[in-house]
Amino acid sequence: MLEVACGGKPIEPRAPPEEAFLADWIKDCWDKGDILATIDKSLEKRFVEQQAELVLKLGLLCSYPVAAARPSMSSVISYLDGVASLPDDLSSVIKAGEFPAGSNEVDTPNELTLAEEKHRSFINNYISICFSR
């Protein structure tokens, strides 16, 4: 979802440092109140802002490093169809690792922390390999 909406890859080694990790860049722009700045420039503002924002936020939720914390596909469809709404405090929910009803629950906060550390380690190693070429 994020790659399609933003027109980029999950990891762009040649991008500016703040844009190297697509999900992190989207979260940073969201925190600054400018999440739509991440939308693919080739769309030239030809999109419905509310729909684009939903896709970006849902994409962040779906790309969470811990698979067990991601929403089920039926929940994703409900969000996209407008049957269910994302929580208003989704940004803080994503940061805290506490997910709305309908997502797959994770048993312990330590599991999130360990998974996040493994994820970051993998990404850092991947970038080192890309830049060494």
PDB file of C-alpha atoms in Angstrom:
ATOM      1  CA  MET A   1       0.000   0.000   0.000  1.00  0.00           C
ATOM      2  CA  LEU A   2       2.723   2.447   0.970  1.00  0.00           C
ATOM      3  CA  GLU A   3       4.815   1.774  -2.123  1.00  0.00           C
ATOM      4  CA  VAL A   4       1.849   2.368  -4.427  1.00  0.00           C
ATOM      5  CA  ALA A   5       0.653   5.503  -2.625  1.00  0.00           C
ATOM      6  CA  CYS A   6       4.118   7.044  -2.419  1.00  0.00           C
ATOM      7  CA  GLY A   7       5.601   5.775  -5.651  1.00  0.00           C
ATOM      8  CA  GLY A   8       8.713   4.514  -3.889  1.00  0.00           C
ATOM      9  CA  LYS A   9      10.384   1.424  -2.518  1.00  0.00           C
ATOM     10  CA  PRO A  10      10.343   0.428   1.171  1.00  0.00           C
ATOM     11  CA  ILE A  11      14.065   1.198   1.355  1.00  0.00           C
ATOM     12  CA  GLU A  12      15.726   3.778  -0.894  1.00  0.00           C
ATOM     13  CA  PRO A  13      19.496   3.775  -0.192  1.00  0.00           C
ATOM     14  CA  ARG A  14      20.066   6.749  -2.505  1.00  0.00           C
ATOM     15  CA  ALA A  15      17.287   8.904  -1.040  1.00  0.00           C
ATOM     16  CA  PRO A  16      17.977  11.665   1.477  1.00  0.00           C
ATOM     17  CA  PRO A  17      18.502  10.110   4.943  1.00  0.00           C
ATOM     18  CA  GLU A  18      15.081  11.236   6.205  1.00  0.00           C
ATOM     19  CA  GLU A  19      13.408   9.457   3.256  1.00  0.00           C
ATOM     20  CA  ALA A  20      15.557   6.283   3.162  1.00  0.00           C
ATOM     21  CA  PHE A  21      12.976   4.196   5.053  1.00  0.00           C
ATOM     22  CA  LEU A  22       9.539   4.728   3.535  1.00  0.00           C
ATOM     23  CA  ALA A  23       7.495   3.850   6.627  1.00  0.00           C
ATOM     24  CA  ASP A  24       9.679   6.007   8.896  1.00  0.00           C
ATOM     25  CA  TRP A  25       9.443   8.939   6.477  1.00  0.00           C
ATOM     26  CA  ILE A  26       5.655   8.659   6.379  1.00  0.00           C
ATOM     27  CA  LYS A  27       5.497   8.521  10.197  1.00  0.00           C
ATOM     28  CA  ASP A  28       7.759  11.585  10.455  1.00  0.00           C
ATOM     29  CA  CYS A  29       5.623  13.555   7.989  1.00  0.00           C
ATOM     30  CA  TRP A  30       2.486  12.467   9.842  1.00  0.00           C
ATOM     31  CA  ASP A  31       3.972  13.646  13.139  1.00  0.00           C
ATOM     32  CA  LYS A  32       4.650  17.018  11.475  1.00  0.00           C
ATOM     33  CA  GLY A  33       1.037  17.184  10.244  1.00  0.00           C
ATOM     34  CA  ASP A  34       1.990  16.756   6.598  1.00  0.00           C
ATOM     35  CA  ILE A  35       1.389  13.068   5.823  1.00  0.00           C
ATOM     36  CA  LEU A  36       0.108  13.891   2.329  1.00  0.00           C
ATOM     37  CA  ALA A  37       3.572  15.214   1.401  1.00  0.00           C
ATOM     38  CA  THR A  38       4.549  11.557   0.954  1.00  0.00           C
ATOM     39  CA  ILE A  39       1.999  10.883  -1.803  1.00  0.00           C
ATOM     40  CA  ASP A  40       3.495  10.115  -5.221  1.00  0.00           C
ATOM     41  CA  LYS A  41       4.259  13.443  -6.908  1.00  0.00           C
ATOM     42  CA  SER A  42       3.218  12.038 -10.297  1.00  0.00           C
ATOM     43  CA  LEU A  43      -0.396  12.100  -9.071  1.00  0.00           C
ATOM     44  CA  GLU A  44      -0.202  15.912  -9.184  1.00  0.00           C
ATOM     45  CA  LYS A  45      -2.782  16.375  -6.417  1.00  0.00           C
ATOM     46  CA  ARG A  46      -5.342  14.277  -8.356  1.00  0.00           C
ATOM     47  CA  PHE A  47      -6.536  12.232  -5.391  1.00  0.00           C
ATOM     48  CA  VAL A  48      -9.060  12.442  -2.596  1.00  0.00           C
ATOM     49  CA  GLU A  49      -7.110  13.594   0.456  1.00  0.00           C
ATOM     50  CA  GLN A  50      -9.157  11.598   2.980  1.00  0.00           C
ATOM     51  CA  GLN A  51      -8.701   8.394   0.973  1.00  0.00           C
ATOM     52  CA  ALA A  52      -4.968   8.980   0.524  1.00  0.00           C
ATOM     53  CA  GLU A  53      -4.575   9.642   4.242  1.00  0.00           C
ATOM     54  CA  LEU A  54      -6.473   6.440   5.064  1.00  0.00           C
ATOM     55  CA  VAL A  55      -4.266   4.403   2.727  1.00  0.00           C
ATOM     56  CA  LEU A  56      -1.087   5.850   4.262  1.00  0.00           C
ATOM     57  CA  LYS A  57      -2.192   5.308   7.855  1.00  0.00           C
ATOM     58  CA  LEU A  58      -3.509   1.831   7.138  1.00  0.00           C
ATOM     59  CA  GLY A  59      -0.293   1.040   5.267  1.00  0.00           C
ATOM     60  CA  LEU A  60       1.718   2.014   8.336  1.00  0.00           C
ATOM     61  CA  LEU A  61      -0.432  -0.209  10.505  1.00  0.00           C
ATOM     62  CA  CYS A  62      -0.075  -3.109   8.044  1.00  0.00           C
ATOM     63  CA  SER A  63       3.701  -2.699   7.836  1.00  0.00           C
ATOM     64  CA  TYR A  64       4.297  -2.831  11.576  1.00  0.00           C
ATOM     65  CA  PRO A  65       7.452  -4.940  12.208  1.00  0.00           C
ATOM     66  CA  VAL A  66       5.639  -7.461  14.415  1.00  0.00           C
ATOM     67  CA  ALA A  67       3.336  -9.501  12.200  1.00  0.00           C
ATOM     68  CA  ALA A  68       1.115 -10.491  15.114  1.00  0.00           C
ATOM     69  CA  ALA A  69       0.309  -6.819  15.742  1.00  0.00           C
ATOM     70  CA  ARG A  70      -0.906  -6.108  12.194  1.00  0.00           C
ATOM     71  CA  PRO A  71      -4.633  -5.976  11.436  1.00  0.00           C
ATOM     72  CA  SER A  72      -6.312  -8.973   9.861  1.00  0.00           C
ATOM     73  CA  MET A  73      -7.183  -8.758   6.177  1.00  0.00           C
ATOM     74  CA  SER A  74     -10.888  -8.612   7.041  1.00  0.00           C
ATOM     75  CA  SER A  75     -10.147  -5.568   9.221  1.00  0.00           C
ATOM     76  CA  VAL A  76      -8.180  -3.951   6.391  1.00  0.00           C
ATOM     77  CA  ILE A  77     -11.113  -4.455   4.020  1.00  0.00           C
ATOM     78  CA  SER A  78     -13.501  -3.013   6.615  1.00  0.00           C
ATOM     79  CA  TYR A  79     -11.325   0.096   6.929  1.00  0.00           C
ATOM     80  CA  LEU A  80     -11.011   0.517   3.152  1.00  0.00           C
ATOM     81  CA  ASP A  81     -14.746  -0.040   2.613  1.00  0.00           C
ATOM     82  CA  GLY A  82     -15.589   2.530   5.276  1.00  0.00           C
ATOM     83  CA  VAL A  83     -17.369  -0.035   7.452  1.00  0.00           C
ATOM     84  CA  ALA A  84     -14.863   0.581  10.258  1.00  0.00           C
ATOM     85  CA  SER A  85     -12.857   3.681  11.141  1.00  0.00           C
ATOM     86  CA  LEU A  86      -9.263   3.873  12.248  1.00  0.00           C
ATOM     87  CA  PRO A  87      -8.921   5.190  15.814  1.00  0.00           C
ATOM     88  CA  ASP A  88      -8.350   8.945  16.100  1.00  0.00           C
ATOM     89  CA  ASP A  89      -5.197   8.343  18.136  1.00  0.00           C
ATOM     90  CA  LEU A  90      -3.678   5.893  15.643  1.00  0.00           C
ATOM     91  CA  SER A  91      -0.302   7.670  15.618  1.00  0.00           C
ATOM     92  CA  SER A  92       0.151   7.156  19.352  1.00  0.00           C
ATOM     93  CA  VAL A  93      -1.254   3.627  19.045  1.00  0.00           C
ATOM     94  CA  ILE A  94       1.406   2.743  16.446  1.00  0.00           C
ATOM     95  CA  LYS A  95       4.190   4.272  18.557  1.00  0.00           C
ATOM     96  CA  ALA A  96       3.018   2.464  21.698  1.00  0.00           C
ATOM     97  CA  GLY A  97       2.416  -0.852  19.954  1.00  0.00           C
ATOM     98  CA  GLU A  98      -1.161  -1.014  21.248  1.00  0.00           C
ATOM     99  CA  PHE A  99      -3.517  -1.914  18.446  1.00  0.00           C
ATOM    100  CA  PRO A 100      -7.242  -1.441  17.934  1.00  0.00           C
ATOM    101  CA  ALA A 101      -9.795  -4.192  18.202  1.00  0.00           C
ATOM    102  CA  GLY A 102      -9.687  -6.395  15.163  1.00  0.00           C
ATOM    103  CA  SER A 103      -5.907  -6.448  15.028  1.00  0.00           C
ATOM    104  CA  ASN A 104      -3.926  -9.476  16.039  1.00  0.00           C
ATOM    105  CA  GLU A 105      -2.928  -8.984  19.656  1.00  0.00           C
ATOM    106  CA  VAL A 106       0.647  -9.390  20.886  1.00  0.00           C
ATOM    107  CA  ASP A 107       1.112 -10.920  24.298  1.00  0.00           C
ATOM    108  CA  THR A 108       4.043  -8.991  25.731  1.00  0.00           C
ATOM    109  CA  PRO A 109       5.656  -5.582  25.219  1.00  0.00           C
ATOM    110  CA  ASN A 110       9.070  -7.313  25.316  1.00  0.00           C
ATOM    111  CA  GLU A 111       8.104  -9.247  22.200  1.00  0.00           C
ATOM    112  CA  LEU A 112       7.550  -5.938  20.391  1.00  0.00           C
ATOM    113  CA  THR A 113      10.839  -4.501  21.587  1.00  0.00           C
ATOM    114  CA  LEU A 114      12.839  -7.566  20.573  1.00  0.00           C
ATOM    115  CA  ALA A 115      11.145  -7.724  17.171  1.00  0.00           C
ATOM    116  CA  GLU A 116      11.756  -4.018  16.589  1.00  0.00           C
ATOM    117  CA  GLU A 117      15.441  -4.453  17.463  1.00  0.00           C
ATOM    118  CA  LYS A 118      15.751  -7.385  15.050  1.00  0.00           C
ATOM    119  CA  HIS A 119      13.952  -5.401  12.359  1.00  0.00           C
ATOM    120  CA  ARG A 120      16.235  -2.366  12.781  1.00  0.00           C
ATOM    121  CA  SER A 121      19.323  -4.599  12.778  1.00  0.00           C
ATOM    122  CA  PHE A 122      18.203  -6.264   9.547  1.00  0.00           C
ATOM    123  CA  ILE A 123      17.518  -2.888   7.903  1.00  0.00           C
ATOM    124  CA  ASN A 124      20.873  -1.440   8.986  1.00  0.00           C
ATOM    125  CA  ASN A 125      22.703  -4.490   7.631  1.00  0.00           C
ATOM    126  CA  TYR A 126      20.771  -4.274   4.362  1.00  0.00           C
ATOM    127  CA  ILE A 127      21.694  -0.610   3.905  1.00  0.00           C
ATOM    128  CA  SER A 128      25.342  -1.313   4.678  1.00  0.00           C
ATOM    129  CA  ILE A 129      25.364  -3.934   1.945  1.00  0.00           C
ATOM    130  CA  CYS A 130      23.650  -1.585  -0.527  1.00  0.00           C
ATOM    131  CA  PHE A 131      26.091   1.249   0.107  1.00  0.00           C
ATOM    132  CA  SER A 132      29.151  -1.011  -0.071  1.00  0.00           C
ATOM    133  CA  ARG A 133      28.395  -1.904  -3.719  1.00  0.00           C
TER     134      ARG A 133
END
